[in-house]
XYZ file of C-alpha atoms in Angstrom:
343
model
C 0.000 0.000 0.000
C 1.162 3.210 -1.016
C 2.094 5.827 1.671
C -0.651 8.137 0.814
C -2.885 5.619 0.328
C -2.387 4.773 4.201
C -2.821 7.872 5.443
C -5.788 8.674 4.166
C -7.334 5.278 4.743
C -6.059 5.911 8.912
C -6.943 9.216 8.398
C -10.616 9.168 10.392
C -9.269 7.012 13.095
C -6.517 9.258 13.410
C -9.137 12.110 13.805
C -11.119 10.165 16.212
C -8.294 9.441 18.389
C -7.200 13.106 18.445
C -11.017 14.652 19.038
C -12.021 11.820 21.571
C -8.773 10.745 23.143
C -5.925 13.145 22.820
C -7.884 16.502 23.318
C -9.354 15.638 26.364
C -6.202 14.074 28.065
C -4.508 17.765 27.270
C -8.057 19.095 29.000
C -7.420 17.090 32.071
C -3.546 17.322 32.755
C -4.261 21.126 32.724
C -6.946 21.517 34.509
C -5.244 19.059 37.348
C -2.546 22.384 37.606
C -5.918 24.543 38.892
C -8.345 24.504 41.727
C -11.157 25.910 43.255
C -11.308 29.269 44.051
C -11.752 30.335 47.451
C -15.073 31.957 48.297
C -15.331 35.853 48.778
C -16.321 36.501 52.336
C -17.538 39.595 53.419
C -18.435 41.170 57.039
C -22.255 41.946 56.814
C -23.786 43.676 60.065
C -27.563 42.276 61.143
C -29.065 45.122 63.565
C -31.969 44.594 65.281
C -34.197 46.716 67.838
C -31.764 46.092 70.730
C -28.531 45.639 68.920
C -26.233 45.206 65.874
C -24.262 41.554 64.962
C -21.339 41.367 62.696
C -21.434 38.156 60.876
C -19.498 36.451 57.837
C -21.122 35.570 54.806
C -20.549 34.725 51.217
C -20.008 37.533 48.668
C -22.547 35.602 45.962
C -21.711 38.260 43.034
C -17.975 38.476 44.079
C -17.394 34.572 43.590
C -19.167 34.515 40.718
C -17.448 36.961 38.953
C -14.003 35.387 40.083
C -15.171 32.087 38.663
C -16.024 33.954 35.510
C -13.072 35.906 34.805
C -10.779 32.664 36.023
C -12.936 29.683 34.863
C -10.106 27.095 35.180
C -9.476 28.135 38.946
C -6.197 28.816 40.885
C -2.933 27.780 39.735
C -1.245 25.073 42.530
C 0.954 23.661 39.579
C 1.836 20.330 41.339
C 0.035 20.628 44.678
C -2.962 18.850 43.654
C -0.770 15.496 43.554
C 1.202 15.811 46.346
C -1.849 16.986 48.652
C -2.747 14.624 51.098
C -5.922 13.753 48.838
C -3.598 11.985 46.699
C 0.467 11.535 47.340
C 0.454 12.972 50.122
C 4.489 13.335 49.986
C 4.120 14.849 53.589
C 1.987 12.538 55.351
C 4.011 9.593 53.369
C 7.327 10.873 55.139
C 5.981 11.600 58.610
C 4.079 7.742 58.952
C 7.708 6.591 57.765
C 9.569 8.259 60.230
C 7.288 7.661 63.096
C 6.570 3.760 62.155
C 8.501 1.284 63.815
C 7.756 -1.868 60.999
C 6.891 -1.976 57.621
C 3.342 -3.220 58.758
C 3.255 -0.280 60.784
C 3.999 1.955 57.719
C 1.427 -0.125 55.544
C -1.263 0.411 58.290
C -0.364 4.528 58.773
C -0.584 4.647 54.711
C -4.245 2.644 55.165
C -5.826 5.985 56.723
C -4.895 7.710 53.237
C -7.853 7.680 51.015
C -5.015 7.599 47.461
C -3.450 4.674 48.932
C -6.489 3.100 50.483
C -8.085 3.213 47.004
C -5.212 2.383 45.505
C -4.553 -1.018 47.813
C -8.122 -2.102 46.839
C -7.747 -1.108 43.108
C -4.262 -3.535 43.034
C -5.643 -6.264 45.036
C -8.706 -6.498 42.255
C -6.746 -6.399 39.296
C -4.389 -8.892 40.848
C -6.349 -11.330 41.843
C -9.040 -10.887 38.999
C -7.377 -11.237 35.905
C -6.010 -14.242 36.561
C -8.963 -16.050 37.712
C -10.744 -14.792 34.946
C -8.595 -15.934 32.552
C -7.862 -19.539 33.913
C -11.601 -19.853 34.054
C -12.755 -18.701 30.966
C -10.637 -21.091 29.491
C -11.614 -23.956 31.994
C -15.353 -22.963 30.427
C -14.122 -22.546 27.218
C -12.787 -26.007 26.917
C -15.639 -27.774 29.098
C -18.148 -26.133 26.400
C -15.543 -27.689 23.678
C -16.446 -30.891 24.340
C -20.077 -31.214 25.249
C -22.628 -32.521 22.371
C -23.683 -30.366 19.377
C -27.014 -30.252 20.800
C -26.496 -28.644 24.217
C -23.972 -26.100 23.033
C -25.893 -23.827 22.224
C -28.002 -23.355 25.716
C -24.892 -23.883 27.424
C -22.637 -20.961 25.422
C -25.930 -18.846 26.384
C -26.225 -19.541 30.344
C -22.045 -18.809 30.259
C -22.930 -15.596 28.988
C -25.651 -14.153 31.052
C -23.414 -12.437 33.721
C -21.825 -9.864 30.813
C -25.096 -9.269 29.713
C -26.489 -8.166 32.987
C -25.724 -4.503 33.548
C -22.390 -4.568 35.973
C -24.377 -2.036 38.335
C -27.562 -4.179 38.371
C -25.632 -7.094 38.633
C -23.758 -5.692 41.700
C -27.062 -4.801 43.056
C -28.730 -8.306 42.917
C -25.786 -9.705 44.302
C -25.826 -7.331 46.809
C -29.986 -7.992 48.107
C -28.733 -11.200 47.772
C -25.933 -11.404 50.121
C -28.155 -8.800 53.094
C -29.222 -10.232 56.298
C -32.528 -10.968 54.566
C -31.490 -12.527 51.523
C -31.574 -15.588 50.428
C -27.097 -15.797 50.250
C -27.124 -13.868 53.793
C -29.452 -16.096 55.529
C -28.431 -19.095 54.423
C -24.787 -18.274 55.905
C -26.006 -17.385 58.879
C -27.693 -20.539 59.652
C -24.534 -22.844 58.340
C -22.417 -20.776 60.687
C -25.326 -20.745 63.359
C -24.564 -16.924 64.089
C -27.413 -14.609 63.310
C -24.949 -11.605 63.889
C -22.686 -12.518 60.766
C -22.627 -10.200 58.423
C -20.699 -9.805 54.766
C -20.712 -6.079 54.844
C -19.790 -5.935 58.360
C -16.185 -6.515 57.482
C -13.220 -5.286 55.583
C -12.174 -8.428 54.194
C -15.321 -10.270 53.286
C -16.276 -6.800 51.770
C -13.449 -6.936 49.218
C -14.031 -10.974 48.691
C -17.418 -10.163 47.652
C -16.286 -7.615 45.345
C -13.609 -9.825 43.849
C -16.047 -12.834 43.444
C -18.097 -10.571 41.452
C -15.654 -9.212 39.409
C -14.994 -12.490 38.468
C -18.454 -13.691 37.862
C -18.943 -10.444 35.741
C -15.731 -10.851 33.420
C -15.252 -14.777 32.837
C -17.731 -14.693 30.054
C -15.676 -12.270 28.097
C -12.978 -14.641 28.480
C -14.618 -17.535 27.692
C -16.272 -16.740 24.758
C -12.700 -15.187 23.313
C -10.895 -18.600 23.989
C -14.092 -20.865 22.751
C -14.033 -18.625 18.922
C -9.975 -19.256 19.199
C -10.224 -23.167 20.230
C -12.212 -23.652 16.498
C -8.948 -22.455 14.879
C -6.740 -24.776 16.576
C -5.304 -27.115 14.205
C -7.321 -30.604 14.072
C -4.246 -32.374 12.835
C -1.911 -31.240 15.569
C -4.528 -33.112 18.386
C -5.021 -35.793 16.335
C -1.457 -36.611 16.006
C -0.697 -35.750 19.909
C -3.560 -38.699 20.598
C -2.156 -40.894 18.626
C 1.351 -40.605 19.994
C -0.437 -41.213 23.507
C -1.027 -37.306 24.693
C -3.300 -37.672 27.653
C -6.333 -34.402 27.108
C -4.222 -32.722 29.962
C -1.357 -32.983 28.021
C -3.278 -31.959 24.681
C -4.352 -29.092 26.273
C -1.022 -27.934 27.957
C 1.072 -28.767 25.058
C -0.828 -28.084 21.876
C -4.123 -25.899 22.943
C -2.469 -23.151 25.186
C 0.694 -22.474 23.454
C -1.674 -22.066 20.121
C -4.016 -19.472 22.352
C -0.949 -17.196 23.595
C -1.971 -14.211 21.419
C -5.245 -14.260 22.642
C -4.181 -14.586 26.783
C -2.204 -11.584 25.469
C -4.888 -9.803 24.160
C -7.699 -10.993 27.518
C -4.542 -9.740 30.038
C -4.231 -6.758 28.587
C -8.135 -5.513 28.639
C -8.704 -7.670 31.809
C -5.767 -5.324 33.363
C -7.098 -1.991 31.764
C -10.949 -2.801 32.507
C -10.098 -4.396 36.000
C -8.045 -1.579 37.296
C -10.951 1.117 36.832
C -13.107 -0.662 38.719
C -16.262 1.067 40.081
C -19.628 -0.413 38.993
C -19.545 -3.378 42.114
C -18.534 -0.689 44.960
C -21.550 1.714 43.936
C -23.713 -1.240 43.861
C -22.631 -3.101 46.893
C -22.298 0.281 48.628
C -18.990 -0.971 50.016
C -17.386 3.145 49.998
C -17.080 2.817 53.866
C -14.688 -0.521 53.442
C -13.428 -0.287 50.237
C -12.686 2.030 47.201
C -10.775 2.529 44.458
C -8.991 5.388 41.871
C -12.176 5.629 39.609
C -14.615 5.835 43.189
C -12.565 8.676 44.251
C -12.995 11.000 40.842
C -16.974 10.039 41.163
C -16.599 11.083 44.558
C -14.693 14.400 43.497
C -17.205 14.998 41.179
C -21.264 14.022 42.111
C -21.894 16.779 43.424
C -22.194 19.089 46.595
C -21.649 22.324 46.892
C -18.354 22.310 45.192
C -17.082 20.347 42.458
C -13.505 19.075 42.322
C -12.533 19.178 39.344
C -8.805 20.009 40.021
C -8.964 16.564 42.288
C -11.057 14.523 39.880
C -8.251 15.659 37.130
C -5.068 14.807 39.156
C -6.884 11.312 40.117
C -7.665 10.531 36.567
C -4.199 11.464 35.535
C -2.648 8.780 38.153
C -5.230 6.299 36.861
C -4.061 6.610 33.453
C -0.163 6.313 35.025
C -1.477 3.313 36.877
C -2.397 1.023 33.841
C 0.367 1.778 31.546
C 2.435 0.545 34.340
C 0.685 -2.778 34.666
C 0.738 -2.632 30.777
C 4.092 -2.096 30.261
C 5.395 -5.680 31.122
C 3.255 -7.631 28.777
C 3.381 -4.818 25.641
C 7.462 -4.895 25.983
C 7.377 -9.112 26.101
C 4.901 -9.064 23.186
C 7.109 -6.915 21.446
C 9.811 -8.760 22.220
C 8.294 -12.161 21.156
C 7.106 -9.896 17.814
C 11.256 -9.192 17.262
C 11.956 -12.579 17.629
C 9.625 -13.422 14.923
C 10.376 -10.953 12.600
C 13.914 -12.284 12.774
């Protein structure tokens, strides 16, 4: 294909990309350098019959004409990031020289809301992508080899939990798992305890939230390895069978080497979907024991009487840091394995 040929046939995804991708990334890293303006407070004086009060109030007109002349807010540069809402640079050094243990240091860095979030937000990718990609190809090959005829039903029960909404799924789950519900009361009377609880506690909060994550995502997987298991060459089995392969071995030898590209391709959107988690923790209303990087820019930004955008900004900035990070690894051994090919 000829040079200009190329460009103009990438020419509207290039536009795309620069309208819907790169425009707004330049939007947010500046306005993370601004926040809020202060409020203008005036001394107003209330008199009554018997006597005169000073009191403070807001200067309405005054803030709004501050906001208008200076819509972006006040420059901080990088003091948004290193606030304690976020790095919190400050707090970070004092809990390390004041903590005795590293377990100490962990626990001071737990009462930051950044690192709280971010603990959760780590712990969920970590543990779901993996799961979800063992699984879904646990499914995928259990599907494999039922009978024509119950395929079909089968492939569509595997993929009811992506087609539930991931909020109203969270939800359900949620009722599910209450005191009342069906999940709830049926683990209170194995453990005989009517006091137990899964939102009551820290832990069980974030198992439930993992559990889910992993009930919501497998499908993806699965139905990505069952399409790539149909391309796998017929021959290859058949000849590992007849030189005495046990299906373990089949599978180990043969089927997953075959499906690397595609446990490339599930990691990497399992990695970038799993570490902006929010959906389950608005649903299971589990913000007082557990949140994450995407919770705390909804929280920046739903409302109140100010809105922080400056905050929201930085956060979503850090989030973006975050998963090239945990892309990094498998895009530079994929590009590596790409080299070796090539050669």
């Amino acid at each position: 294909m000829k040079h200009k040929t190329f460009f103009w046939f990438i020419l509207p995804s290039l536009a795309a990309m620069l309208l819907f991708i790169a425009m707004p990334l330049v939007s947010v890293a500046i306005q993370s350098l601004f926040v809020e303006h202060d409020q203008v407070l005036i001394e107003v004086e209330n008199c009554t019959p018997f006597k005169c009060e000073s009191s403070v109030a807001v200067d309405q007109e005054a803030t709004a004409a501050l906001r208008e002349e200076r819509p972006l807010g006040q420059f901080n540069a990088l003091g948004t990031y290193t606030n304690r809402s976020h790095l919190a640079f400050a707090e970070v050094r004092e809990a390390w020289n004041a903590s005795g243990s590293l377990y100490d240091f962990g626990a001071q860095l737990m009462n930051l809301p950044f690192y709280k979030a971010l603990a959760f937000t780590i712990t969920y990718t970590a543990v779901v992508t993996p799961f979800v990609i063992v699984l879904g190809l646990a499914i995928a090959l259990g599907v494999n080899a039922l009978p024509q005829l119950v395929k079909g039903p089968t492939i569509f029960c595997s993929l009811l939990p992506m087609i539930v909404t991931p909020l109203i799924g969270s939800l359900i789950l949620f009722w599910m798992v209450d005191a009342d519900g069906i999940l709830g009361a049926a683990l209170q009377r194995i453990f005989d305890d009517d006091q137990l609880s899964l939102k009551a506690s820290h832990s069980l909060t974030w198992i439930m939230l993992i559990v889910y994550g992993i009930w919501h995502s497998a499908p993806f997987s699965f139905i990505v390895f069952y399409a790539g298991l149909q391309t796998v060459p017929q021959e290859t089995l058949e000849a590992a069978q007849i030189d005495g392969a046990t299906r373990w071995q089949r599978v180990r030898y043969v089927v997953v080497p075959y499906m690397t590209p595609l446990v490339v391709f599930i990691t990497l959107m399992q990695l970038m979907d799993n570490f902006r988690v929010f959906e389950p923790i608005v649903g299971f209303s589990a913000s007082a024991k557990a949140t994450s990087l995407s919770w705390i820019i909804f929280n920046d930004l739903r409302g109140g009487d100010i809105q922080l955008f400056g905050s929201a900004a930085a956060t979503s900035l850090l989030t973006i840091l975050g998963v090239v990070v945990l892309l990094m690894p498998v895009l530079i051994r994929t590009w590596q394995e790409f080299g070796r090919k090539v050669v």
